[in-house]
XYZ file of C-alpha atoms in Angstrom:
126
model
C 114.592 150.673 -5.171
C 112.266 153.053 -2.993
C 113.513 156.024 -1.125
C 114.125 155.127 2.494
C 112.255 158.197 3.362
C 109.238 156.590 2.108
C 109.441 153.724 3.884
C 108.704 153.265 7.763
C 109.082 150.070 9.957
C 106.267 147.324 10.069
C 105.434 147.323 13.674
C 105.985 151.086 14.024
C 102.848 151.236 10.963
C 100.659 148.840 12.861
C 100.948 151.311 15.602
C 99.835 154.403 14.108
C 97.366 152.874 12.445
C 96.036 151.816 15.488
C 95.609 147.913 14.691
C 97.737 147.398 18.618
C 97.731 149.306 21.891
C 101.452 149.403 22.259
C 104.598 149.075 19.498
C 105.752 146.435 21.118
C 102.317 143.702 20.748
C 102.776 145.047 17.018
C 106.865 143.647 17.354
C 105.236 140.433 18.866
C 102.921 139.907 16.197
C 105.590 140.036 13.471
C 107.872 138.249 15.402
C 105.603 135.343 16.041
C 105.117 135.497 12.070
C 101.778 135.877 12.060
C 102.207 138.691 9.395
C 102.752 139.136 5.585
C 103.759 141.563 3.557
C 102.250 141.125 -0.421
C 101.482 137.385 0.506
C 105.382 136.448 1.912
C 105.501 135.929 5.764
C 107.958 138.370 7.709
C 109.295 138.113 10.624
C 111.077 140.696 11.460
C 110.025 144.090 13.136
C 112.052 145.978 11.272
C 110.877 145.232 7.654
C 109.735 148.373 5.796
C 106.645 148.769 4.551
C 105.867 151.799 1.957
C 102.587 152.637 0.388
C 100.776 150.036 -1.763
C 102.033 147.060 0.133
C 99.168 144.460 1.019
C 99.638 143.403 5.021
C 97.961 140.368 6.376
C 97.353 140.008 9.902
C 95.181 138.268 12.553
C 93.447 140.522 14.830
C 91.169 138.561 17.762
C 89.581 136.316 15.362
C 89.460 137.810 12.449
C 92.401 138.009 9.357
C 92.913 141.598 8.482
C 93.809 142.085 4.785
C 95.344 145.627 4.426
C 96.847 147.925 2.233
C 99.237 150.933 3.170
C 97.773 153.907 1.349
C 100.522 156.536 3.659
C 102.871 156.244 6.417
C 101.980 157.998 9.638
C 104.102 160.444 11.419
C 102.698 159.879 14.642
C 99.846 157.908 16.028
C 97.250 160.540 16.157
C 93.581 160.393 16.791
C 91.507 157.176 15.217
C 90.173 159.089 11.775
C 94.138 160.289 11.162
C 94.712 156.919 11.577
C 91.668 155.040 9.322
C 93.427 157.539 6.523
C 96.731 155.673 6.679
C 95.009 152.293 5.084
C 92.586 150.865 3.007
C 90.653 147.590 4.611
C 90.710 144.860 2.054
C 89.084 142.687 4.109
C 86.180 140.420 3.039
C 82.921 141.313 5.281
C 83.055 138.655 8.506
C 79.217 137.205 8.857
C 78.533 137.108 12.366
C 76.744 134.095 13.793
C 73.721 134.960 16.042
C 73.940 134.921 19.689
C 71.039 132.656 21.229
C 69.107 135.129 22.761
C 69.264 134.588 26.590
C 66.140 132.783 28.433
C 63.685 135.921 29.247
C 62.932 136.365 32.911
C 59.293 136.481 33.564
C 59.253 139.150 36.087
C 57.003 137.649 38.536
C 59.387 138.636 41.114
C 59.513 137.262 44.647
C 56.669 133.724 45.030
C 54.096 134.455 47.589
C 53.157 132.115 50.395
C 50.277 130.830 48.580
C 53.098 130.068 45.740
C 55.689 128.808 47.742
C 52.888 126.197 49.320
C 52.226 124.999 45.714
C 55.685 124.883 44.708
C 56.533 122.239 48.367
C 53.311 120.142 47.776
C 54.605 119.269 44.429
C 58.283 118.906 45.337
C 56.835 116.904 49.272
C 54.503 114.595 45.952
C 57.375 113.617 43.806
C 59.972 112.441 46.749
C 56.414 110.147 48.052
């Protein structure tokens, strides 16, 4: 069995590593069992984790496949944190955006415009 001393608590590692704002919407995750630990679910905050282990976890939309390189001893600044793992995780294709309708930037209609645009609409209702 590991040393205890190399081992650190599941929701407290998702913390440092900066994967959630706050330790306890790491607890919340685990809880809900949304995480897994070398491919078996846990569901318990408290599980230790020690370097090596494989963690998958849904974050927004994507599945994050990790894998604990070092336990943290705080949660320090984002590259102290990107040092604590190793991302695993298959590169996500993102599906285009439809680009937007473009404006045409003739601004405000003048009279002369505005006349055109009511005989057409004062046409159609005849």
């Amino acid at each position: 069995m590991a040393d205890p001393a190399l081992k650190i608590r599941i929701d407290k590692w998702l913390w440092q590593a900066r994967f959630f704002k706050t330790r306890s919407l790491s607890a919340k995750a685990v809880q809900g069992g949304h995480c897994r630990v070398n491919s078996n679910p846990v569901a318990k905050p408290a599980y230790m984790v020690a370097p090596g282990d494989v963690l998958t976890f849904p974050q927004g939309r994507d599945v994050r496949v990790i894998r604990v390189i070092a336990l943290g001893d705080r949660r320090g600044p984002a590259p102290e944190a990107q040092a604590l793992y190793e991302d695993l995780s298959p590169p996500v294709p993102r599906e285009r955006q439809p680009e937007a309708p473009r404006y045409d930037g003739g601004g405000r209609p003048t009279k002369k415009d505005r006349r055109q645009y009511d005989k057409s609409r004062s046409s159609a209702l005849e």
